[in-house]
Tab-separated table of C-alpha atoms in Angstrom:
chain	number	residue	atom	x	y	z
A	1	MET	CA	0.000	0.000	0.000
A	2	ALA	CA	1.266	3.433	-0.892
A	3	LYS	CA	1.883	5.810	1.952
A	4	THR	CA	-0.350	8.862	1.923
A	5	LYS	CA	1.169	12.194	2.858
A	6	THR	CA	-0.796	14.160	5.413
A	7	ALA	CA	-0.902	17.855	4.640
A	8	GLU	CA	-0.375	20.450	7.340
A	9	PRO	CA	-3.546	21.996	8.625
A	10	SER	CA	-4.114	25.277	6.839
A	11	PRO	CA	-5.437	28.230	8.836
A	12	SER	CA	-9.134	28.686	8.494
A	13	LYS	CA	-9.934	31.321	5.974
A	14	LYS	CA	-12.273	34.000	7.094
A	15	ILE	CA	-14.061	36.582	5.094
A	16	LEU	CA	-12.351	39.930	5.752
A	17	GLN	CA	-14.599	42.923	5.452
A	18	GLY	CA	-13.231	46.323	6.310
A	19	LYS	CA	-9.960	47.660	7.815
A	20	ARG	CA	-10.868	46.619	11.300
A	21	ALA	CA	-11.218	42.993	10.273
A	22	TRP	CA	-7.929	43.153	8.295
A	23	ARG	CA	-5.948	44.389	11.317
A	24	LYS	CA	-7.492	41.858	13.623
A	25	ASN	CA	-6.800	38.797	11.462
A	26	ILE	CA	-3.194	39.518	10.244
A	27	ASP	CA	-0.884	36.372	10.411
A	28	ILE	CA	2.171	37.213	12.600
A	29	GLN	CA	3.411	33.632	13.323
A	30	ASP	CA	6.899	34.146	11.808
A	31	VAL	CA	7.388	37.309	13.849
A	32	GLU	CA	6.418	35.508	17.056
A	33	HIS	CA	8.779	32.607	16.143
A	34	GLY	CA	11.703	35.008	15.676
A	35	ILE	CA	10.941	36.764	18.986
A	36	GLU	CA	10.865	33.365	20.760
A	37	GLU	CA	14.302	32.456	19.302
A	38	MET	CA	15.775	35.754	20.543
A	39	ARG	CA	14.324	35.106	24.018
A	40	ALA	CA	15.863	31.589	23.997
A	41	GLU	CA	19.288	33.087	23.092
A	42	GLU	CA	18.966	35.563	25.966
A	43	ARG	CA	18.163	32.756	28.381
A	44	VAL	CA	21.231	30.765	27.290
A	45	THR	CA	23.920	33.418	26.645
A	46	GLY	CA	22.539	36.392	28.563
A	47	LYS	CA	22.090	38.564	25.463
A	48	THR	CA	21.096	38.204	21.863
A	49	LEU	CA	23.592	37.366	19.115
A	50	GLN	CA	22.755	40.657	17.344
A	51	ALA	CA	24.082	42.643	20.330
A	52	THR	CA	27.288	40.509	20.557
A	53	LYS	CA	30.460	41.892	18.940
A	54	ASP	CA	32.426	40.114	16.222
A	55	HIS	CA	35.607	39.494	18.286
A	56	ASP	CA	33.481	37.664	20.873
A	57	LEU	CA	31.964	35.385	18.249
A	58	PHE	CA	34.928	34.729	15.937
A	59	GLN	CA	38.651	34.054	16.361
A	60	ILE	CA	41.472	34.467	13.849
A	61	ASP	CA	43.930	31.519	13.837
A	62	VAL	CA	47.460	32.819	13.246
A	63	GLN	CA	49.562	29.722	14.222
A	64	GLY	CA	47.731	26.948	12.366
A	65	ASP	CA	47.133	23.264	13.205
A	66	THR	CA	50.253	21.293	14.247
A	67	GLN	CA	48.715	17.935	13.289
A	68	VAL	CA	48.118	19.084	9.719
A	69	ARG	CA	51.753	20.208	9.531
A	70	LYS	CA	52.915	16.751	10.645
A	71	SER	CA	50.733	14.957	8.109
A	72	LEU	CA	52.136	16.995	5.197
A	73	THR	CA	55.068	15.465	3.311
A	74	LYS	CA	58.464	16.984	3.972
A	75	PHE	CA	60.464	18.633	1.270
A	76	SER	CA	62.752	16.298	-0.623
A	77	PRO	CA	65.078	17.157	-3.536
A	78	ALA	CA	63.913	13.931	-5.220
A	79	LEU	CA	60.551	15.574	-5.860
A	80	LEU	CA	62.106	18.340	-7.952
A	81	THR	CA	61.571	18.171	-11.690
A	82	SER	CA	65.259	18.759	-12.380
A	83	THR	CA	66.194	15.776	-10.222
A	84	LYS	CA	63.688	13.572	-12.033
A	85	ILE	CA	65.087	14.604	-15.437
A	86	LEU	CA	68.689	13.950	-14.384
A	87	SER	CA	67.777	10.568	-12.875
A	88	GLN	CA	66.462	9.290	-16.198
A	89	ARG	CA	69.348	7.335	-17.762
A	90	SER	CA	69.479	5.949	-21.273
A	91	ALA	CA	70.133	2.267	-21.984
A	92	VAL	CA	72.701	3.295	-24.615
A	93	PRO	CA	76.199	3.551	-23.082
A	94	ALA	CA	77.884	6.954	-23.154
A	95	VAL	CA	80.610	7.809	-25.657
A	96	PHE	CA	84.141	7.491	-24.248
A	97	SER	CA	87.471	8.406	-25.756
A	98	ARG	CA	89.952	6.497	-23.584
A	99	PRO	CA	89.558	2.933	-22.306
A	100	SER	CA	89.590	2.629	-18.534
A	101	SER	CA	89.761	-0.302	-16.115
A	102	ALA	CA	86.019	-0.122	-15.569
A	103	THR	CA	85.068	-0.065	-19.250
A	104	SER	CA	87.642	-2.565	-20.562
A	105	LYS	CA	86.557	-6.198	-20.401
A	106	LYS	CA	88.925	-9.111	-20.570
A	107	ARG	CA	88.400	-11.476	-23.411
A	108	LYS	CA	87.035	-14.805	-22.238
A	109	ALA	CA	88.622	-17.987	-23.457
A	110	LEU	CA	86.492	-19.865	-25.937
A	111	VAL	CA	87.670	-23.241	-24.568
A	112	SER	CA	88.266	-23.967	-20.883
A	113	HIS	CA	91.545	-25.383	-19.604
A	114	GLU	CA	89.982	-28.760	-18.763
A	115	GLU	CA	88.340	-29.019	-22.192
A	116	LYS	CA	91.637	-28.150	-23.912
A	117	ALA	CA	93.481	-30.806	-21.905
A	118	ARG	CA	90.810	-33.373	-22.793
A	119	LEU	CA	91.071	-32.563	-26.522
A	120	LEU	CA	94.858	-32.852	-26.425
A	121	ARG	CA	94.525	-36.171	-24.616
A	122	ILE	CA	92.143	-37.505	-27.292
A	123	GLY	CA	94.381	-36.310	-30.108
A	124	LYS	CA	97.461	-37.886	-28.405
A	125	ARG	CA	99.299	-34.583	-28.439
A	126	PRO	CA	101.986	-33.813	-25.880
A	127	ARG	CA	100.646	-31.862	-22.975
A	128	LYS	CA	102.742	-29.636	-20.765
A	129	GLY	CA	102.551	-29.789	-17.006
A	130	PRO	CA	104.130	-27.599	-14.314
A	131	PHE	CA	107.613	-26.136	-15.064
A	132	ASN	CA	107.117	-26.856	-18.795
A	133	SER	CA	107.384	-30.613	-18.186
A	134	VAL	CA	105.717	-33.016	-20.622
A	135	ILE	CA	103.138	-35.357	-19.008
A	136	ASP	CA	103.655	-39.061	-19.496
A	137	PRO	CA	100.678	-40.445	-21.473
A	138	THR	CA	101.052	-43.913	-19.908
A	139	GLU	CA	100.013	-42.706	-16.435
A	140	PHE	CA	96.468	-43.289	-15.134
A	141	GLY	CA	94.226	-40.529	-16.372
A	142	ALA	CA	96.838	-39.076	-18.691
A	143	GLY	CA	95.948	-41.161	-21.737
A	144	SER	CA	93.335	-40.658	-24.416
A	145	ALA	CA	90.525	-42.190	-22.322
A	146	MET	CA	87.821	-39.784	-21.168
A	147	LEU	CA	87.713	-39.505	-17.374
A	148	GLU	CA	84.718	-37.438	-16.407
A	149	ILE	CA	83.980	-36.087	-12.927
A	150	SER	CA	81.754	-38.385	-10.888
A	151	GLU	CA	78.305	-37.385	-9.660
A	152	ALA	CA	79.487	-37.543	-6.046
A	153	VAL	CA	82.132	-34.896	-6.764
A	154	LYS	CA	79.626	-32.717	-8.600
A	155	LYS	CA	77.115	-32.860	-5.723
A	156	SER	CA	79.715	-32.536	-2.969
A	157	GLY	CA	78.738	-30.047	-0.248
A	158	THR	CA	75.040	-30.043	-1.133
A	159	TYR	CA	73.972	-33.071	0.959
A	160	ASP	CA	73.723	-32.922	4.739
A	161	VAL	CA	73.818	-36.255	6.531
A	162	TRP	CA	72.040	-35.029	9.668
A	163	THR	CA	69.005	-33.403	8.041
A	164	SER	CA	65.869	-35.349	7.166
A	165	PRO	CA	65.318	-35.700	3.411
A	166	SER	CA	62.591	-33.419	2.083
A	167	GLU	CA	60.879	-34.965	-0.909
A	168	GLN	CA	58.964	-32.554	-3.105
A	169	VAL	CA	56.049	-34.496	-4.526
A	170	GLU	CA	54.212	-33.070	-7.497
A	171	ILE	CA	50.534	-32.520	-6.587
A	172	LYS	CA	48.089	-32.625	-9.477
A	173	ASP	CA	45.215	-30.214	-9.799
A	174	GLY	CA	42.246	-31.165	-7.652
A	175	LEU	CA	44.215	-33.563	-5.397
A	176	GLU	CA	45.432	-31.022	-2.828
A	177	THR	CA	43.067	-32.262	-0.114
A	178	VAL	CA	43.677	-35.955	-0.872
A	179	GLN	CA	47.429	-35.833	-0.220
A	180	PRO	CA	48.421	-37.118	3.250
A	181	LYS	CA	49.505	-34.391	5.646
A	182	LYS	CA	52.897	-34.400	7.317
A	183	ILE	CA	52.809	-35.590	10.913
A	184	LYS	CA	54.110	-32.957	13.295
A	185	ALA	CA	56.316	-34.009	16.173
A	186	PRO	CA	54.691	-33.555	19.612
A	187	ALA	CA	55.728	-30.540	21.630
A	188	THR	CA	55.927	-32.545	24.875
A	189	LYS	CA	59.343	-33.255	26.307
A	190	HIS	CA	60.622	-36.835	25.954
A	191	VAL	CA	61.585	-38.802	29.039
A	192	ARG	CA	65.075	-39.543	27.769
A	193	ASP	CA	65.841	-35.791	27.747
A	194	THR	CA	65.291	-35.674	31.527
A	195	ILE	CA	67.380	-38.751	32.394
A	196	GLU	CA	70.955	-37.886	33.357
A	197	MET	CA	72.010	-41.478	33.934
A	198	GLN	CA	75.396	-42.514	32.555
A	199	ALA	CA	75.645	-45.233	29.925
A	200	VAL	CA	78.220	-47.206	31.946
A	201	ILE	CA	77.571	-46.971	35.679
A	202	GLU	CA	80.480	-47.255	38.076
A	203	PRO	CA	80.147	-50.600	39.917
A	204	HIS	CA	79.680	-50.817	43.665
A	205	GLN	CA	82.779	-50.952	45.826
A	206	GLY	CA	81.665	-54.291	47.282
A	207	ALA	CA	81.851	-55.961	43.833
A	208	SER	CA	85.658	-55.811	43.873
A	209	TYR	CA	87.773	-58.982	44.054
A	210	ASN	CA	89.187	-57.739	47.378
A	211	PRO	CA	86.472	-55.408	48.777
A	212	PRO	CA	86.267	-53.675	52.158
A	213	VAL	CA	84.147	-55.495	54.742
A	214	GLU	CA	81.510	-52.731	55.125
A	215	ALA	CA	81.015	-52.323	51.349
A	216	HIS	CA	80.787	-56.082	50.840
A	217	GLN	CA	78.189	-56.436	53.635
A	218	GLU	CA	76.139	-53.554	52.171
A	219	LEU	CA	76.115	-55.139	48.709
A	220	LEU	CA	75.135	-58.512	50.207
A	221	LEU	CA	72.234	-56.825	51.991
A	222	GLN	CA	71.062	-55.237	48.731
A	223	ALA	CA	71.168	-58.607	46.964
A	224	HIS	CA	69.260	-60.203	49.861
A	225	GLU	CA	66.486	-57.571	49.717
A	226	ALA	CA	66.154	-57.957	45.938
A	227	GLU	CA	65.898	-61.748	46.302
A	228	GLU	CA	63.278	-61.375	49.055
A	229	ARG	CA	61.158	-59.145	46.805
A	230	ARG	CA	61.432	-61.657	43.964
A	231	VAL	CA	60.454	-64.609	46.204
A	232	ARG	CA	57.516	-62.674	47.666
A	233	ALA	CA	56.205	-61.809	44.191
A	234	ALA	CA	56.585	-65.446	43.064
A	235	GLU	CA	54.676	-66.695	46.143
A	236	LYS	CA	51.865	-64.196	45.531
A	237	HIS	CA	51.637	-65.272	41.899
A	238	ALA	CA	51.544	-68.955	42.893
A	239	GLN	CA	48.831	-68.262	45.506
A	240	VAL	CA	46.634	-66.495	42.968
A	241	LYS	CA	47.145	-69.332	40.501
A	242	GLU	CA	46.243	-71.900	43.157
A	243	GLN	CA	43.018	-70.041	44.026
A	244	MET	CA	42.055	-69.950	40.362
A	245	GLU	CA	42.711	-73.683	39.978
A	246	SER	CA	40.715	-74.524	43.128
A	247	ALA	CA	37.745	-72.415	41.950
A	248	LYS	CA	37.877	-74.157	38.591
A	249	ALA	CA	37.965	-77.630	40.231
A	250	GLY	CA	35.018	-76.732	42.524
A	251	ALA	CA	32.921	-75.677	39.546
A	252	GLU	CA	33.666	-79.000	37.841
A	253	ASP	CA	32.631	-80.942	40.981
A	254	VAL	CA	29.265	-79.159	41.147
A	255	ASN	CA	28.459	-79.786	37.470
A	256	PRO	CA	30.301	-82.968	36.426
A	257	GLY	CA	30.529	-83.509	32.715
A	258	ILE	CA	29.633	-79.876	31.963
A	259	ALA	CA	32.078	-77.233	30.808
A	260	SER	CA	33.030	-74.708	33.473
A	261	GLY	CA	31.096	-71.457	33.350
A	262	MET	CA	27.955	-73.011	31.860
A	263	LYS	CA	24.701	-73.327	33.862
A	264	LEU	CA	21.713	-75.507	32.984
A	265	HIS	CA	18.095	-75.160	34.140
A	266	HIS	CA	17.050	-77.559	36.899
A	267	GLU	CA	14.557	-80.216	35.764
A	268	VAL	CA	11.208	-79.801	37.535
A	269	ASP	CA	8.682	-82.641	37.914
A	270	GLU	CA	4.988	-82.237	37.084
A	271	ASP	CA	3.954	-82.908	40.731
A	272	GLU	CA	6.172	-80.099	41.951
A	273	GLU	CA	4.678	-77.765	39.354
A	274	GLU	CA	1.114	-78.598	40.538
A	275	GLU	CA	2.085	-77.945	44.183
A	276	ASP	CA	3.582	-74.575	43.241
A	277	THR	CA	0.410	-73.547	41.424
A	278	GLU	CA	-1.751	-74.577	44.430
A	279	ASN	CA	0.432	-72.566	46.822
A	280	ARG	CA	0.205	-69.545	44.555
A	281	GLU	CA	-3.588	-69.783	44.465
A	282	GLU	CA	-3.802	-69.883	48.266
A	283	VAL	CA	-1.902	-66.547	48.657
A	284	PRO	CA	-4.550	-63.829	49.390
A	285	ALA	CA	-4.627	-60.884	47.041
A	286	LYS	CA	-3.547	-57.489	48.340
A	287	ARG	CA	-6.369	-55.128	49.202
A	288	GLN	CA	-6.314	-51.734	47.564
A	289	PRO	CA	-6.278	-48.889	50.100
A	290	ALA	CA	-9.533	-47.006	50.472
A	291	ARG	CA	-9.782	-43.557	48.939
A	292	LYS	CA	-9.128	-40.723	51.396
A	293	THR	CA	-11.769	-38.199	52.238
A	294	LYS	CA	-11.372	-34.475	51.735
A	295	ALA	CA	-10.642	-33.929	55.437
A	296	GLN	CA	-7.940	-36.611	55.421
A	297	ARG	CA	-6.269	-35.112	52.344
A	298	SER	CA	-6.259	-31.603	53.868
A	299	LYS	CA	-4.837	-33.003	57.126
A	300	ALA	CA	-2.021	-34.825	55.241
A	301	ALA	CA	-1.206	-31.638	53.267
A	302	ARG	CA	-1.099	-29.621	56.508
A	303	LEU	CA	1.255	-32.161	58.136
A	304	LEU	CA	3.520	-32.115	55.071
A	305	ALA	CA	3.657	-28.300	55.133
A	306	GLU	CA	4.549	-28.353	58.842
A	307	LYS	CA	7.357	-30.875	58.195
A	308	ARG	CA	8.771	-28.722	55.391
A	309	GLU	CA	8.632	-25.615	57.574
A	310	LEU	CA	10.486	-27.409	60.383
A	311	ALA	CA	13.131	-28.635	57.911
A	312	ASP	CA	13.576	-25.076	56.545
A	313	ARG	CA	13.970	-23.713	60.087
A	314	ALA	CA	16.616	-26.322	60.907
A	315	MET	CA	18.516	-25.586	57.688
A	316	ARG	CA	18.357	-21.828	58.333
A	317	LYS	CA	19.608	-22.395	61.878
A	318	ARG	CA	22.568	-24.436	60.632
A	319	MET	CA	23.362	-21.754	58.023
A	320	LEU	CA	23.300	-18.981	60.649
A	321	ALA	CA	25.611	-21.056	62.836
A	322	VAL	CA	28.072	-21.572	59.947
A	323	ILE	CA	28.208	-17.899	58.793
A	324	PRO	CA	30.327	-16.604	61.757
A	325	SER	CA	32.889	-19.371	61.181
A	326	ALA	CA	33.180	-18.714	57.400
A	327	ARG	CA	36.494	-16.846	57.763
A	328	THR	CA	38.046	-19.588	59.858
A	329	LEU	CA	36.796	-22.209	57.402
A	330	ARG	CA	38.316	-20.249	54.500
A	331	ARG	CA	41.651	-19.997	56.309
A	332	THR	CA	41.740	-23.696	57.185
A	333	ASN	CA	40.791	-24.593	53.606
A	334	ALA	CA	43.576	-22.373	52.231
A	335	LYS	CA	46.085	-23.988	54.632
A	336	LEU	CA	44.990	-27.476	53.602
A	337	MET	CA	45.243	-26.615	49.906
A	338	SER	CA	48.709	-25.077	50.312
A	339	ALA	CA	49.902	-28.095	52.317
A	340	ARG	CA	48.530	-30.438	49.637
A	341	GLU	CA	50.245	-28.464	46.873
A	342	GLU	CA	53.535	-28.509	48.792
A	343	GLU	CA	53.226	-32.286	49.256
A	344	LEU	CA	52.529	-32.756	45.538
A	345	ALA	CA	55.480	-30.535	44.604
A	346	ARG	CA	57.716	-32.519	46.993
A	347	LYS	CA	56.597	-35.818	45.453
A	348	ARG	CA	57.160	-34.531	41.928
A	349	ALA	CA	60.638	-33.280	42.845
A	350	ALA	CA	61.474	-36.672	44.399
A	351	GLU	CA	60.230	-38.522	41.297
A	352	LEU	CA	62.191	-36.189	39.024
A	353	SER	CA	65.403	-36.651	41.001
A	354	LYS	CA	64.892	-40.443	40.985
A	355	LEU	CA	64.274	-40.337	37.236
A	356	LYS	CA	67.456	-38.326	36.697
A	357	ARG	CA	69.632	-40.657	38.799
A	358	HIS	CA	68.136	-44.137	38.152
A	359	GLY	CA	66.158	-43.659	34.917
A	360	LEU	CA	63.117	-45.875	34.339
A	361	THR	CA	64.265	-48.592	36.752
A	362	GLY	CA	61.280	-50.480	38.185
A	363	LYS	CA	58.631	-48.509	36.247
A	364	LYS	CA	56.043	-50.028	33.938
A	365	LEU	CA	56.381	-48.868	30.351
A	366	GLY	CA	53.872	-50.376	27.949
A	367	LYS	CA	53.064	-54.027	28.636
A	368	HIS	CA	56.112	-54.889	30.716
A	369	LYS	CA	58.067	-53.457	33.607
A	370	VAL	CA	61.616	-52.168	33.285
A	371	PRO	CA	63.791	-54.669	35.217
A	372	GLU	CA	66.043	-53.415	37.993
A	373	GLY	CA	68.893	-55.716	37.065
A	374	GLN	CA	70.734	-58.361	39.048
A	375	VAL	CA	73.170	-57.522	41.837
A	376	ASP	CA	76.475	-59.222	40.989
A	377	VAL	CA	78.070	-60.134	44.312
A	378	GLN	CA	80.137	-63.037	45.623
A	379	LEU	CA	80.012	-64.662	49.019
A	380	GLY	CA	82.896	-64.290	51.423
A	381	GLU	CA	84.299	-67.774	50.759
A	382	ASP	CA	84.078	-67.295	46.980
A	383	LEU	CA	86.155	-64.099	46.934
A	384	SER	CA	89.542	-64.318	45.260
A	385	GLU	CA	92.158	-62.132	46.886
A	386	SER	CA	94.362	-62.030	43.781
A	387	LEU	CA	93.838	-61.155	40.140
A	388	ARG	CA	95.267	-64.498	39.005
A	389	ALA	CA	92.495	-66.481	40.692
A	390	LEU	CA	89.756	-64.046	39.533
A	391	LYS	CA	87.018	-65.574	37.362
A	392	PRO	CA	84.989	-63.472	34.919
A	393	GLU	CA	81.345	-63.025	35.942
A	394	GLY	CA	78.308	-61.258	34.571
A	395	ASN	CA	77.259	-60.551	31.002
A	396	LEU	CA	78.266	-57.393	29.134
A	397	PHE	CA	75.454	-57.766	26.593
A	398	ARG	CA	72.851	-57.989	29.372
A	399	ASP	CA	74.332	-54.929	31.106
A	400	ARG	CA	74.265	-52.872	27.889
A	401	PHE	CA	70.677	-53.918	27.131
A	402	LEU	CA	69.507	-53.042	30.659
A	403	SER	CA	71.313	-49.706	30.499
A	404	MET	CA	69.531	-48.838	27.259
A	405	GLN	CA	66.186	-49.768	28.845
A	406	HIS	CA	66.907	-47.643	31.923
A	407	ARG	CA	67.783	-44.650	29.720
A	408	ALA	CA	64.532	-45.011	27.682
A	409	LEU	CA	66.369	-45.919	24.486
A	410	VAL	CA	64.853	-49.408	24.176
A	411	GLU	CA	61.411	-50.558	25.283
A	412	PRO	CA	61.297	-53.258	28.015
A	413	ARG	CA	61.113	-56.826	26.772
A	414	VAL	CA	60.469	-60.220	28.358
A	415	LEU	CA	62.365	-63.382	27.550
A	416	VAL	CA	60.188	-65.504	25.251
A	417	ALA	CA	60.692	-69.170	26.054
A	418	PRO	CA	60.018	-71.793	23.379
A	419	LYS	CA	56.556	-73.306	23.743
A	420	LYS	CA	55.995	-77.033	24.084
A	421	ARG	CA	54.391	-78.863	21.223
A	422	ARG	CA	50.704	-79.451	21.978
A	423	THR	CA	49.864	-81.770	19.088
A	424	LYS	CA	51.430	-85.204	18.862
A	425	ILE	CA	53.463	-86.194	15.839
A	426	VAL	CA	51.593	-88.789	13.774
A	427	GLU	CA	53.880	-91.329	12.168
A	428	TYR	CA	52.944	-93.028	8.884
A	429	GLU	CA	54.597	-96.215	7.649
A	430	LYS	CA	55.135	-96.063	3.914
A	431	HIS	CA	55.643	-99.247	1.927
A	432	ALA	CA	58.141	-98.431	-0.693
A	433	TRP	CA	58.165	-101.986	-1.993
A	434	LYS	CA	54.444	-101.784	-2.837
A	435	ARG	CA	54.889	-98.886	-5.207
A	436	PHE	CA	55.354	-99.818	-8.841
A	437	GLU	CA	56.622	-97.302	-11.294
């Protein structure tokens, strides 16, 4: 729908008859509007703008705007027209009368020294070496055979052994999103960067062929504790295995001839089924509670409202009792949190120091646990007091492998023993004398 413009209300026209009517009905709205504007100016400024002088209304700026001066470009001789004309240089070189070192160019040889030597070698011409000596053509590389430079010599200095090779694969149009993206290395720090363990650890003083008594006793104690831990773990493993076997045997005794873990429904006779049905019929049915009256419902609602009000009062009472002790609770909570953070920081520092000194010894990494290693020690009667009677012990390969596991260079492994054959070998007797060819 088109919008309709509403016209301003026009003053009602009256029939003017005589001078008296003309004077009475003259329109002086614009005069009254101008007088009202002058009164508004007087109320704001104290006097009309017509009575105000020019120097009070206007101001002549003599200094100018500093910001405009900064935005204008500074004078530069490069902007001069003369500079632009002189800067235009022709591609044609200037005329010179005398040759100088800058203008004179040395004449390049048409054939390189190596190419000339090769051509002389092919043509079996005598070639001169240093001090005008003639090169013997029977030497290796001095004959007519062509000995070119190998590719390794040509590409020498361009290949870096320690950098990863970057292969530039040509991507066809439309296959940009299909190409596999390069996997970025994780930003997390690797464990091996934290470990400060040496590759070859200095052996204990008690492992010497003639050790001090205190060091030898200390090493014996360490070996005893390690053996105790191993025996305890083996006993625990055997106990768990025995419990599993006993549970399995008990299940087989309950259900003989049935696979363990399977349950069958108990067979029920027809007489037992009839007795069960009779007993079920004798059980009386539960009576439905009678419907409450209006008075009973109002009483129950009133009791429920009273219980809720009592619960609200008790909760409000507990809240009012807790409010005065809010500051003490906040302080105790802050102390507990700070103590917990200190304990966590202490544990982390202890773990970090242990990781630096002992590496991943005794920690589980993946499926298996990093072994601690055996303590190589001899008993007192087995010690040899001289180097001549000393017998080699231990295994260097085992020590190197354990050291690499402790320093997180190799993942922990378990010795895989050969399995026994489960199926029996079936023997066939072949009758060679029955075969006719």
